[in-house]
Amino acid sequence: MQFVIFASQFLIMKKFSLAIHGGAGTLVKGLMTAELETNYKAALDTALEKGYAILEKRGSALDAVEAAVNSLEDTPLFNAGRGSVFTAEGTHEMDAAIMDGKNLKAGAVSLVTGIKNPITLARDVMEKSYHVFLAGEGAMQFAKSNGYTIEDAAYFYDEVRYQQWQGIKDSTSFQLDHSVKKDGKFGTVGAVACDQEGNIAAATSTGGMTNKKWGRVGDSPIIGAGNYANNKTCAVSCTGSGEFFIRGVVAYDVSCLMEYKGLSLQEAASEVIYNRILEIGGDGGLIAVDAKGNIAMPFNTEGMYRAFKTSVGKKEISIYKD
Ligand code: ASP
């Protein structure tokens, strides 16, 4: 009897999976040391396992993507949370978005400062406010009224990032790893997951681009541009030249190609990254899952910090093309 119950539980268990990224702007191969590579991969592994452990215990895709992104936000290695790059004013302005594919609920914040985990704030916007997107001072007021501690600047200080900012501080250039100078250790972070119920979710968090000003906001917190999830199609988290990803409405475009044109997850994600975004001059990549637990991770840059794990025993952590 017990065996029958176990067997039937096993049979109805759906494939579940988690994919994460730490940005499509990797160090050029020549500048990557063995030690740094080990550190990046270890940080990706920690985040992956944190998120996957939730899925394994029948937790939700939403909880899994938040936990994985929290872990990536807590390491100074990636451009999000603690490791956020410097703005033109020498501050850190962070953007984040989260979306639940089960009910199309979403939350996003932009231009927040001193917040350790912007993705959690985005989730609170989704769950504790009537709104979807809060920005700047208002988002900070919302954070304070929800008991968030505001970290001081020292928490976000990183010597390498500071030096990178010093290098372009007095110029008019913005530095995005993928475009201007490929020697920075940048990278938006993101996670997508499919849980045992077949629900999917996406989360994306970033410090944006070095030396940004005028309240510049990239694609990451914009629902449909840098982040999107819909059980009917896919959950997507993007990284790359944000201005182009906004114009290409990239995350939603992947979903539309699946919904309206009947493309598979892999076909839709590849079409957007290898054709459509390049046609308008953008570069970068994305990670995506569908409600069957399939994963796609295309990128058109030299590398993309990325990792995935599935319930059918596949796990991979990579940086470059092969
Ligand atoms: N897409 C992000 C932005 O434009 C940056 C990145 O992915 O590295 O803010």
XYZ file of N, CA and C in Angstrom, residues 54-316:
789
model
N 14.318 25.065 -2.147
C 12.913 25.464 -1.952
C 12.001 24.668 -2.887
N 12.404 24.553 -4.133
C 11.597 23.800 -5.106
C 11.507 22.330 -4.700
N 12.609 21.801 -4.222
C 12.675 20.393 -3.824
C 11.695 20.081 -2.693
N 11.505 21.064 -1.810
C 10.566 20.877 -0.684
C 9.161 21.301 -1.076
N 8.856 21.275 -2.325
C 7.557 21.657 -2.866
C 7.221 23.126 -2.642
N 8.246 23.949 -2.451
C 8.017 25.391 -2.305
C 7.653 26.004 -3.646
N 7.277 27.277 -3.619
C 6.811 27.925 -4.843
C 7.967 28.482 -5.686
N 7.701 28.596 -6.986
C 8.680 29.192 -7.902
C 9.011 30.616 -7.441
N 7.983 31.310 -6.937
C 8.179 32.683 -6.487
C 9.188 32.759 -5.329
N 9.018 31.868 -4.339
C 9.965 31.838 -3.210
C 11.369 31.469 -3.691
N 11.431 30.542 -4.642
C 12.740 30.072 -5.119
C 13.503 31.180 -5.840
N 12.805 31.941 -6.708
C 13.533 32.993 -7.438
C 13.945 34.123 -6.489
N 13.111 34.397 -5.501
C 13.482 35.454 -4.544
C 14.730 35.030 -3.751
N 14.732 33.769 -3.278
C 15.867 33.291 -2.477
C 17.159 33.278 -3.292
N 17.069 32.832 -4.543
C 18.276 32.779 -5.385
C 18.803 34.190 -5.634
N 17.897 35.125 -5.922
C 18.340 36.502 -6.193
C 18.872 37.166 -4.919
N 18.240 36.893 -3.782
C 18.764 37.421 -2.508
C 20.223 37.017 -2.333
N 20.514 35.766 -2.630
C 21.873 35.260 -2.463
C 22.848 35.986 -3.412
N 22.424 36.215 -4.639
C 23.281 36.923 -5.604
C 23.433 38.401 -5.222
N 22.370 38.967 -4.627
C 22.440 40.373 -4.183
C 23.403 40.533 -3.004
N 23.577 39.456 -2.246
C 24.412 39.553 -1.040
C 25.905 39.440 -1.316
N 26.276 39.005 -2.536
C 27.706 38.926 -2.840
C 28.148 40.171 -3.608
N 29.347 40.691 -3.291
C 29.830 41.872 -4.018
C 30.246 41.559 -5.458
N 30.243 40.292 -5.837
C 30.716 39.910 -7.176
C 29.810 40.375 -8.307
N 28.528 40.509 -8.032
C 27.597 40.845 -9.114
C 26.996 42.238 -8.913
N 26.589 42.830 -10.032
C 26.056 44.183 -10.002
C 24.582 44.204 -9.589
N 24.362 44.004 -8.310
C 23.001 44.034 -7.731
C 23.177 44.036 -6.226
N 22.271 44.673 -5.514
C 22.385 44.704 -4.055
C 23.757 45.197 -3.646
N 24.449 44.405 -2.840
C 25.740 44.788 -2.281
C 26.787 45.206 -3.324
N 26.800 44.534 -4.460
C 27.825 44.800 -5.484
C 27.420 45.838 -6.513
N 26.381 46.608 -6.241
C 25.888 47.581 -7.231
C 26.949 48.609 -7.630
N 26.930 48.982 -8.898
C 27.920 49.935 -9.427
C 27.627 51.369 -8.943
N 28.594 52.250 -9.172
C 28.449 53.644 -8.749
C 27.722 54.490 -9.806
N 26.864 55.383 -9.343
C 26.211 56.341 -10.247
C 27.144 57.543 -10.440
N 26.761 58.484 -11.289
C 27.576 59.684 -11.521
C 27.768 60.493 -10.237
N 26.842 60.355 -9.292
C 26.953 61.094 -8.026
C 27.698 60.296 -6.964
N 28.199 59.123 -7.339
C 28.931 58.301 -6.375
C 28.018 57.541 -5.435
N 26.753 57.397 -5.830
C 25.817 56.646 -4.991
C 25.488 55.308 -5.678
N 24.528 54.616 -5.123
C 24.079 53.360 -5.740
C 22.574 53.441 -5.887
N 22.087 53.276 -7.101
C 20.641 53.301 -7.323
C 20.253 51.965 -7.935
N 19.388 51.264 -7.238
C 19.094 49.894 -7.657
C 17.666 49.738 -8.179
N 17.526 48.794 -9.104
C 16.230 48.479 -9.721
C 15.969 46.982 -9.565
N 14.715 46.608 -9.401
C 14.395 45.169 -9.312
C 12.935 44.921 -9.674
N 12.676 43.723 -10.169
C 11.286 43.332 -10.470
C 11.093 41.843 -10.257
N 9.865 41.495 -9.859
C 9.528 40.083 -9.652
C 8.130 39.851 -10.225
N 7.913 38.671 -10.798
C 6.585 38.405 -11.363
C 6.205 36.942 -11.158
N 4.936 36.743 -10.827
C 4.389 35.415 -10.559
C 3.553 34.976 -11.771
N 4.019 33.931 -12.456
C 3.347 33.500 -13.683
C 1.981 32.879 -13.456
N 1.697 32.514 -12.204
C 0.421 31.862 -11.867
C -0.754 32.817 -12.016
N -0.533 34.066 -11.567
C -1.642 35.026 -11.558
C -1.284 36.367 -12.204
N -0.125 36.433 -12.821
C 0.377 37.651 -13.464
C 0.528 38.821 -12.486
N 0.713 38.492 -11.211
C 0.982 39.576 -10.258
C 2.449 39.967 -10.387
N 2.720 41.260 -10.207
C 4.102 41.719 -10.358
C 4.389 42.866 -9.407
N 5.671 43.016 -9.067
C 6.104 44.129 -8.225
C 7.460 44.602 -8.701
N 7.674 45.920 -8.649
C 8.958 46.447 -9.114
C 9.325 47.724 -8.374
N 10.638 47.939 -8.250
C 11.132 49.190 -7.663
C 12.274 49.705 -8.527
N 12.435 51.025 -8.544
C 13.618 51.545 -9.220
C 14.162 52.730 -8.452
N 15.474 52.991 -8.688
C 16.172 54.114 -8.066
C 16.114 54.059 -6.537
N 16.189 52.859 -5.976
C 16.210 52.763 -4.517
C 17.666 52.752 -4.035
N 17.878 53.320 -2.860
C 19.236 53.381 -2.308
C 19.244 52.769 -0.907
N 20.375 52.159 -0.545
C 20.524 51.644 0.818
C 19.721 50.395 1.128
N 19.084 49.818 0.109
C 18.274 48.607 0.351
C 19.139 47.380 0.069
N 19.283 46.528 1.065
C 20.144 45.353 0.942
C 19.613 44.400 -0.136
N 18.330 44.161 -0.120
C 17.736 43.209 -1.065
C 16.556 43.831 -1.822
N 16.845 44.563 -2.874
C 15.776 45.211 -3.652
C 14.713 44.239 -4.170
N 15.083 42.979 -4.413
C 14.082 42.045 -4.951
C 12.989 41.762 -3.910
N 13.382 41.771 -2.648
C 12.400 41.541 -1.590
C 11.471 42.746 -1.475
N 12.038 43.929 -1.681
C 11.209 45.140 -1.686
C 10.217 45.086 -2.855
N 10.697 44.627 -4.015
C 9.800 44.501 -5.181
C 8.669 43.522 -4.856
N 9.003 42.439 -4.165
C 7.965 41.465 -3.804
C 6.970 42.082 -2.816
N 7.488 42.915 -1.914
C 6.579 43.588 -0.977
C 5.654 44.566 -1.695
N 6.173 45.213 -2.726
C 5.302 46.105 -3.525
C 4.165 45.266 -4.111
N 4.516 44.085 -4.596
C 3.514 43.200 -5.198
C 2.486 42.728 -4.164
N 2.972 42.392 -2.993
C 2.088 41.759 -2.014
C 1.485 42.694 -0.987
N 2.147 43.822 -0.731
C 1.666 44.682 0.347
C 1.166 46.041 -0.116
N 1.194 46.273 -1.414
C 0.638 47.537 -1.900
C -0.345 47.217 -3.019
N -1.099 48.200 -3.406
C -2.055 48.011 -4.492
C -1.348 48.146 -5.833
N -0.098 48.615 -5.787
C 0.597 49.018 -7.011
C 1.544 47.957 -7.563
N 2.088 48.254 -8.730
C 3.056 47.351 -9.352
C 4.470 47.934 -9.286
N 4.599 49.235 -9.488
C 5.929 49.819 -9.696
C 6.076 51.092 -8.866
N 7.005 51.087 -7.915
C 7.284 52.289 -7.123
C 8.707 52.745 -7.402
N 8.900 54.069 -7.513
C 10.226 54.573 -7.877
C 10.741 55.628 -6.906
N 12.062 55.693 -6.792
C 12.756 56.769 -6.088
C 12.303 56.995 -4.656
N 12.084 58.269 -4.352
C 11.754 58.670 -2.975
C 10.519 57.944 -2.448
N 9.532 57.795 -3.309
C 8.300 57.110 -2.890
C 8.562 55.659 -2.537
N 9.401 55.001 -3.332
C 9.739 53.610 -3.056
C 10.480 53.507 -1.725
N 11.317 54.519 -1.455
C 12.062 54.534 -0.187
C 11.108 54.725 0.997
N 10.106 55.575 0.814
C 9.120 55.774 1.887
C 8.358 54.475 2.145
N 8.024 53.790 1.072
C 7.329 52.505 1.197
C 8.218 51.515 1.969
N 9.519 51.488 1.621
C 10.454 50.575 2.295
C 10.509 50.891 3.789
N 10.652 52.176 4.108
C 10.756 52.560 5.520
C 9.481 52.211 6.263
N 8.338 52.444 5.628
C 7.082 52.148 6.334
C 6.868 50.645 6.485
N 7.633 49.857 5.738
C 7.548 48.402 5.898
C 8.709 47.851 6.722
N 9.390 48.755 7.431
C 10.408 48.324 8.392
C 11.776 47.985 7.816
N 12.057 48.398 6.587
C 13.378 48.097 6.011
C 14.462 48.917 6.690
N 15.619 48.280 6.924
C 16.779 48.997 7.429
C 17.463 49.642 6.223
N 17.874 50.885 6.366
C 18.593 51.528 5.268
C 20.089 51.410 5.574
N 20.780 50.636 4.740
C 22.216 50.406 4.951
C 22.987 51.668 4.584
N 24.130 51.897 5.262
C 24.908 53.064 4.839
C 25.802 52.693 3.648
N 26.420 53.741 3.062
C 27.174 53.558 1.809
C 28.278 52.509 1.924
N 28.839 52.353 3.115
C 29.954 51.412 3.300
C 29.560 49.981 2.929
N 28.305 49.648 3.157
C 27.850 48.282 2.839
C 28.002 47.995 1.341
N 27.837 49.026 0.522
C 27.857 48.849 -0.931
C 29.232 49.175 -1.552
N 30.205 49.537 -0.705
C 31.498 49.945 -1.253
C 32.292 48.749 -1.757
N 32.781 48.863 -2.978
C 33.661 47.832 -3.530
C 34.779 48.557 -4.271
N 36.006 48.240 -3.931
C 37.165 48.953 -4.479
C 37.224 48.903 -6.017
N 36.986 47.730 -6.575
C 37.084 47.601 -8.046
C 36.029 48.467 -8.732
N 34.818 48.407 -8.208
C 33.743 49.223 -8.788
C 34.067 50.705 -8.657
N 34.632 51.073 -7.494
C 34.968 52.474 -7.262
C 35.993 52.932 -8.289
N 37.024 52.119 -8.517
C 38.064 52.475 -9.484
C 37.475 52.581 -10.891
N 36.532 51.702 -11.202
C 35.917 51.753 -12.528
C 35.157 53.061 -12.714
N 34.478 53.463 -11.658
C 33.734 54.718 -11.711
C 34.707 55.885 -11.845
N 35.824 55.855 -11.081
C 36.824 56.923 -11.159
C 37.312 57.107 -12.593
N 37.445 55.982 -13.308
C 37.943 56.014 -14.678
C 37.051 56.771 -15.647
N 35.762 56.825 -15.389
C 34.870 57.483 -16.367
C 34.013 58.587 -15.746
N 34.263 58.835 -14.474
C 33.469 59.759 -13.679
C 33.273 61.141 -14.316
N 34.369 61.704 -14.872
C 34.253 63.051 -15.407
C 33.908 63.087 -16.889
N 33.572 61.944 -17.428
C 33.193 61.907 -18.838
C 31.675 61.815 -18.926
N 31.185 61.824 -20.154
C 29.738 61.711 -20.304
C 29.345 60.258 -20.552
N 30.350 59.347 -20.544
C 29.991 57.963 -20.877
C 29.412 57.204 -19.692
N 28.518 56.318 -20.032
C 27.969 55.375 -19.073
C 28.709 54.087 -19.355
N 29.006 53.334 -18.352
C 29.709 52.094 -18.646
C 28.851 50.880 -18.398
N 28.615 50.198 -19.480
C 27.902 48.939 -19.391
C 28.887 47.916 -19.917
N 29.113 46.909 -19.130
C 30.068 45.875 -19.491
C 29.985 45.417 -20.936
N 28.768 45.270 -21.426
C 28.581 44.686 -22.755
C 28.948 45.630 -23.877
N 29.042 46.922 -23.589
C 29.222 47.831 -24.710
C 30.547 48.583 -24.686
N 30.719 49.495 -23.751
C 31.851 50.405 -23.840
C 33.211 49.734 -23.634
N 33.368 49.113 -22.516
C 34.680 48.588 -22.151
C 34.475 47.219 -21.530
N 34.977 46.219 -22.176
C 34.655 44.882 -21.673
C 35.635 44.408 -20.608
N 35.947 45.287 -19.681
C 36.878 44.819 -18.662
C 36.308 44.962 -17.251
N 35.038 45.121 -17.159
C 34.440 45.320 -15.842
C 33.803 44.061 -15.303
N 33.717 43.977 -13.985
C 33.015 42.814 -13.436
C 31.616 43.281 -13.036
N 30.767 43.310 -14.002
C 29.416 43.792 -13.788
C 28.453 42.636 -13.859
N 27.195 42.939 -13.867
C 26.216 41.908 -14.111
C 24.980 42.064 -13.273
N 23.907 42.338 -13.952
C 22.589 42.235 -13.361
C 22.416 40.795 -12.901
N 21.545 40.545 -11.943
C 21.303 39.148 -11.561
C 19.836 38.808 -11.789
N 19.572 37.516 -11.946
C 18.184 37.120 -12.164
C 17.985 35.641 -11.926
N 16.727 35.257 -11.773
C 16.390 33.844 -11.596
C 15.020 33.574 -12.203
N 14.861 32.384 -12.758
C 13.558 31.928 -13.238
C 13.371 30.510 -12.724
N 12.129 30.161 -12.386
C 11.911 28.821 -11.832
C 10.566 28.261 -12.251
N 10.520 26.919 -12.289
C 9.265 26.202 -12.495
C 9.139 25.255 -11.307
N 8.042 25.348 -10.542
C 7.935 24.518 -9.342
C 7.141 23.232 -9.601
N 6.945 22.448 -8.560
C 6.311 21.131 -8.727
C 4.837 21.214 -9.098
N 4.251 22.396 -8.916
C 2.851 22.595 -9.318
C 2.772 23.066 -10.772
N 3.914 23.313 -11.374
C 3.919 23.828 -12.753
C 3.713 25.334 -12.805
N 3.933 25.999 -11.663
C 3.897 27.464 -11.667
C 5.297 28.000 -11.934
N 5.358 29.126 -12.652
C 6.665 29.701 -12.966
C 6.746 31.150 -12.466
N 7.979 31.615 -12.261
C 8.186 32.975 -11.762
C 9.533 33.498 -12.243
N 9.664 34.819 -12.259
C 10.925 35.452 -12.680
C 11.277 36.595 -11.747
N 12.573 36.774 -11.498
C 13.047 37.885 -10.660
C 14.339 38.439 -11.242
N 14.469 39.770 -11.229
C 15.662 40.427 -11.778
C 16.048 41.600 -10.881
N 17.339 41.767 -10.619
C 17.786 42.836 -9.729
C 19.099 43.404 -10.253
N 19.262 44.724 -10.201
C 20.475 45.332 -10.785
C 20.863 46.659 -10.153
N 22.137 46.991 -10.321
C 22.615 48.322 -9.949
C 22.671 49.217 -11.180
N 22.312 48.638 -12.344
C 22.279 49.436 -13.576
C 23.652 49.595 -14.204
N 23.968 50.784 -14.679
C 25.262 50.997 -15.322
C 26.082 52.046 -14.586
N 27.414 51.840 -14.588
C 28.329 52.763 -13.913
C 28.197 54.170 -14.499
N 28.223 55.166 -13.617
C 28.179 56.575 -14.001
C 26.819 57.006 -14.565
N 25.781 56.238 -14.299
C 24.453 56.618 -14.804
C 23.975 57.873 -14.071
N 23.160 58.657 -14.741
C 22.628 59.866 -14.101
C 21.223 60.173 -14.595
N 20.688 61.273 -14.150
C 19.352 61.745 -14.538
C 18.262 60.732 -14.231
N 18.471 59.929 -13.211
C 17.428 58.951 -12.859
C 17.258 57.880 -13.917
N 18.379 57.547 -14.580
C 18.329 56.512 -15.626
C 17.795 55.188 -15.055
N 16.850 54.619 -15.756
C 16.313 53.311 -15.379
C 16.470 52.385 -16.581
N 16.965 51.185 -16.335
C 17.145 50.218 -17.423
C 15.931 49.318 -17.590
N 16.149 48.210 -18.229
C 15.049 47.275 -18.515
C 14.657 46.416 -17.319
N 15.610 46.221 -16.384
C 15.404 45.210 -15.332
C 14.103 45.352 -14.536
N 13.724 46.581 -14.104
C 12.496 46.666 -13.297
C 11.240 46.819 -14.144
N 11.402 46.855 -15.457
C 10.233 47.104 -16.313
C 9.597 45.783 -16.727
N 8.372 45.586 -16.265
C 7.666 44.339 -16.561
C 7.482 44.226 -18.074
N 7.918 43.105 -18.615
C 7.809 42.893 -20.059
C 9.110 43.204 -20.792
N 9.931 44.087 -20.232
C 11.217 44.398 -20.880
C 12.298 43.456 -20.338
N 12.665 43.658 -19.044
C 13.733 42.826 -18.471
C 13.235 41.654 -17.661
N 11.946 41.615 -17.395
C 11.405 40.577 -16.507
C 9.943 40.298 -16.842
N 9.593 39.020 -16.909
C 8.193 38.680 -17.213
C 7.926 37.223 -16.848
N 6.709 36.915 -16.430
C 6.338 35.510 -16.173
C 4.858 35.303 -16.418
N 4.555 34.212 -17.118
C 3.169 33.866 -17.405
C 3.124 32.341 -17.557
N 2.350 31.669 -16.710
C 2.296 30.201 -16.768
C 1.984 29.668 -18.164
N 1.233 30.460 -18.936
C 0.831 30.010 -20.276
C 2.019 29.895 -21.230
N 3.074 30.665 -20.952
C 4.211 30.696 -21.880
C 5.544 30.462 -21.167
N 6.062 31.507 -20.510
C 7.413 31.389 -19.952
C 7.674 32.417 -18.859
N 8.769 32.205 -18.150
C 9.278 33.196 -17.197
C 10.656 33.588 -17.706
N 10.918 34.903 -17.760
C 12.148 35.400 -18.393
C 12.830 36.449 -17.520
N 14.158 36.371 -17.416
C 14.942 37.429 -16.781
C 16.074 37.796 -17.734
N 16.191 39.093 -18.044
C 17.161 39.536 -19.056
C 18.381 40.212 -18.436
N 19.426 40.291 -19.225
C 20.612 41.084 -18.890
C 21.216 41.598 -20.181
N 21.632 42.851 -20.167
C 22.230 43.400 -21.387
C 22.038 44.893 -21.459
N 22.207 45.433 -22.644
C 22.104 46.882 -22.832
C 20.641 47.300 -22.672
N 20.330 47.772 -21.471
C 18.952 47.989 -21.057
C 18.096 48.826 -21.986
N 18.690 49.885 -22.552
C 17.921 50.774 -23.423
C 17.331 49.984 -24.598
N 18.136 49.066 -25.137
C 17.673 48.258 -26.280
C 16.660 47.199 -25.835
N 16.870 46.672 -24.634
C 15.932 45.659 -24.132
C 14.564 46.280 -23.841
N 14.563 47.562 -23.469
C 13.276 48.242 -23.264
C 12.583 48.396 -24.619
N 13.367 48.895 -25.593
C 12.772 49.126 -26.918
C 12.325 47.840 -27.582
N 13.026 46.755 -27.304
C 12.646 45.465 -27.893
C 11.587 44.719 -27.090
N 11.184 45.299 -25.951
C 10.213 44.648 -25.045
C 10.541 43.134 -24.977
N 11.804 42.890 -24.673
C 12.389 41.568 -24.877
C 11.695 40.408 -24.126
N 11.490 40.562 -22.825
C 10.935 39.432 -22.072
C 9.534 39.070 -22.570
N 8.745 40.100 -22.850
C 7.378 39.852 -23.340
C 7.408 39.347 -24.775
N 8.411 39.764 -25.520
C 8.525 39.310 -26.908
C 8.731 37.786 -26.947
N 9.533 37.275 -26.025
C 9.742 35.814 -25.966
C 8.396 35.138 -25.700
N 7.658 35.693 -24.735
C 6.341 35.142 -24.401
C 5.395 35.203 -25.598
N 5.393 36.337 -26.296
C 4.496 36.504 -27.458
C 4.817 35.522 -28.574
N 6.105 35.314 -28.813
C 6.483 34.374 -29.878
C 5.973 32.970 -29.554
N 5.934 32.648 -28.268
C 5.405 31.336 -27.873
C 3.882 31.318 -27.986
N 3.249 32.370 -27.479
C 1.788 32.380 -27.425
C 1.149 32.559 -28.811
N 1.663 33.494 -29.586
C 0.993 33.814 -30.855
C 1.533 33.043 -32.050
N 2.820 32.640 -31.936
C 3.423 31.978 -33.099
C 3.663 30.498 -32.857
N 3.434 30.071 -31.617
C 3.590 28.655 -31.292
C 5.027 28.169 -31.242
N 5.992 29.089 -31.082
C 7.383 28.648 -30.983
C 7.629 27.960 -29.643
N 8.622 27.092 -29.596
C 9.014 26.467 -28.321
C 9.793 27.510 -27.520
N 10.035 27.207 -26.238
C 10.797 28.133 -25.384
C 12.155 28.431 -26.007
N 12.854 27.383 -26.404
C 14.194 27.527 -26.973
C 14.167 28.358 -28.254
N 13.199 28.063 -29.123
C 13.105 28.800 -30.393
C 12.821 30.283 -30.148
N 11.881 30.555 -29.261
C 11.489 31.942 -29.003
C 12.641 32.732 -28.384
N 13.300 32.137 -27.394
C 14.401 32.827 -26.713
C 15.550 33.074 -27.690
N 15.863 32.097 -28.531
C 16.957 32.238 -29.497
C 16.619 33.297 -30.542
N 15.394 33.287 -31.027
C 14.975 34.272 -32.030
C 15.191 35.699 -31.508
N 14.824 35.915 -30.257
C 14.951 37.266 -29.697
C 16.414 37.654 -29.487
N 17.201 36.765 -28.927
C 18.588 37.120 -28.602
C 19.531 37.084 -29.812
N 19.340 36.144 -30.713
C 20.271 36.042 -31.848
C 19.813 36.841 -33.070
N 18.554 37.231 -33.123
C 18.090 38.015 -34.271
C 17.522 39.370 -33.879
N 16.391 39.344 -33.189
C 15.639 40.592 -33.010
C 16.370 41.670 -32.216
N 17.050 41.303 -31.131
C 17.716 42.336 -30.326
C 18.976 42.839 -31.046
N 19.638 41.946 -31.769
C 20.832 42.357 -32.531
C 20.449 43.325 -33.653
N 19.295 43.085 -34.278
C 18.837 43.953 -35.375
C 18.692 45.405 -34.939
N 18.331 45.612 -33.664
C 18.185 47.009 -33.226
C 19.432 47.498 -32.480
N 20.483 46.681 -32.454
C 21.765 47.133 -31.894
C 22.021 46.742 -30.447
N 21.173 45.911 -29.867
C 21.339 45.531 -28.465
C 22.206 44.294 -28.294
N 22.835 44.173 -27.132
C 23.541 42.930 -26.849
C 23.246 42.485 -25.418
N 23.355 41.185 -25.203
C 23.064 40.649 -23.884
C 22.526 39.239 -23.972
N 21.760 38.857 -22.985
C 21.227 37.501 -22.966
C 20.021 37.419 -22.048
N 19.497 36.226 -21.901
C 18.366 36.021 -20.993
C 18.342 34.579 -20.513
N 17.616 34.362 -19.433
C 17.337 32.996 -18.986
C 15.814 32.851 -18.980
N 15.334 31.665 -19.318
C 13.884 31.466 -19.391
C 13.522 30.031 -19.043
N 12.338 29.864 -18.447
C 11.784 28.515 -18.223
C 10.343 28.515 -18.718
N 9.827 27.312 -19.024
C 8.391 27.208 -19.280
C 7.771 26.349 -18.171
N 6.459 26.155 -18.250
C 5.760 25.455 -17.163
C 6.001 23.945 -17.176
N 6.777 23.475 -18.148
C 7.169 22.055 -18.148
C 8.569 21.880 -17.595
N 9.155 22.972 -17.162
C 10.495 22.892 -16.569
C 11.623 22.962 -17.578
N 11.303 23.234 -18.850
C 12.374 23.401 -19.849
C 13.105 24.718 -19.598
N 14.364 24.752 -19.992
C 15.184 25.950 -19.758
C 15.855 26.401 -21.055
N 15.951 27.732 -21.239
C 16.741 28.286 -22.346
C 17.605 29.398 -21.770
N 18.848 29.509 -22.229
C 19.766 30.534 -21.707
C 20.617 31.152 -22.810
N 20.028 31.718 -23.862
C 20.847 32.269 -24.947
C 21.487 33.609 -24.575
N 22.662 33.863 -25.148
C 23.303 35.183 -24.989
C 24.146 35.447 -26.225
N 24.287 36.720 -26.607
C 25.066 37.042 -27.798
C 26.339 37.806 -27.447
N 26.718 37.794 -26.182
C 27.956 38.419 -25.713
C 29.009 37.315 -25.555
N 30.209 37.701 -25.096
C 31.262 36.689 -24.959
C 30.906 35.643 -23.901
N 30.229 36.094 -22.879
C 29.861 35.151 -21.823
C 28.638 35.628 -21.074
N 28.120 34.774 -20.229
C 27.030 35.161 -19.318
C 27.179 34.259 -18.094
N 27.335 34.878 -16.935
C 27.393 34.073 -15.703
C 26.049 33.383 -15.581
N 26.044 32.061 -15.510
C 24.752 31.380 -15.520
C 24.840 29.993 -14.898
N 23.702 29.486 -14.463
C 23.661 28.142 -13.877
C 22.231 27.639 -13.901
N 22.072 26.333 -13.947
C 20.724 25.772 -13.827
C 20.770 24.407 -13.165
N 19.631 24.014 -12.621
C 19.499 22.689 -12.017
C 18.064 22.218 -12.235
N 17.910 20.946 -12.606
C 16.559 20.414 -12.827
C 16.350 19.152 -11.999
N 15.069 18.794 -11.827
C 14.742 17.607 -11.033
C 15.062 16.314 -11.774
N 15.446 16.413 -13.051
C 15.842 15.190 -13.749
C 17.362 15.017 -13.738
N 17.971 15.673 -12.781
C 19.382 15.405 -12.513
C 20.390 16.183 -13.336
N 19.964 17.277 -13.927
C 20.933 18.068 -14.712
C 21.338 19.309 -13.928
N 22.613 19.590 -13.922
C 23.098 20.799 -13.259
C 24.305 21.318 -14.025
N 24.352 22.614 -14.222
C 25.478 23.193 -14.951
C 25.755 24.598 -14.451
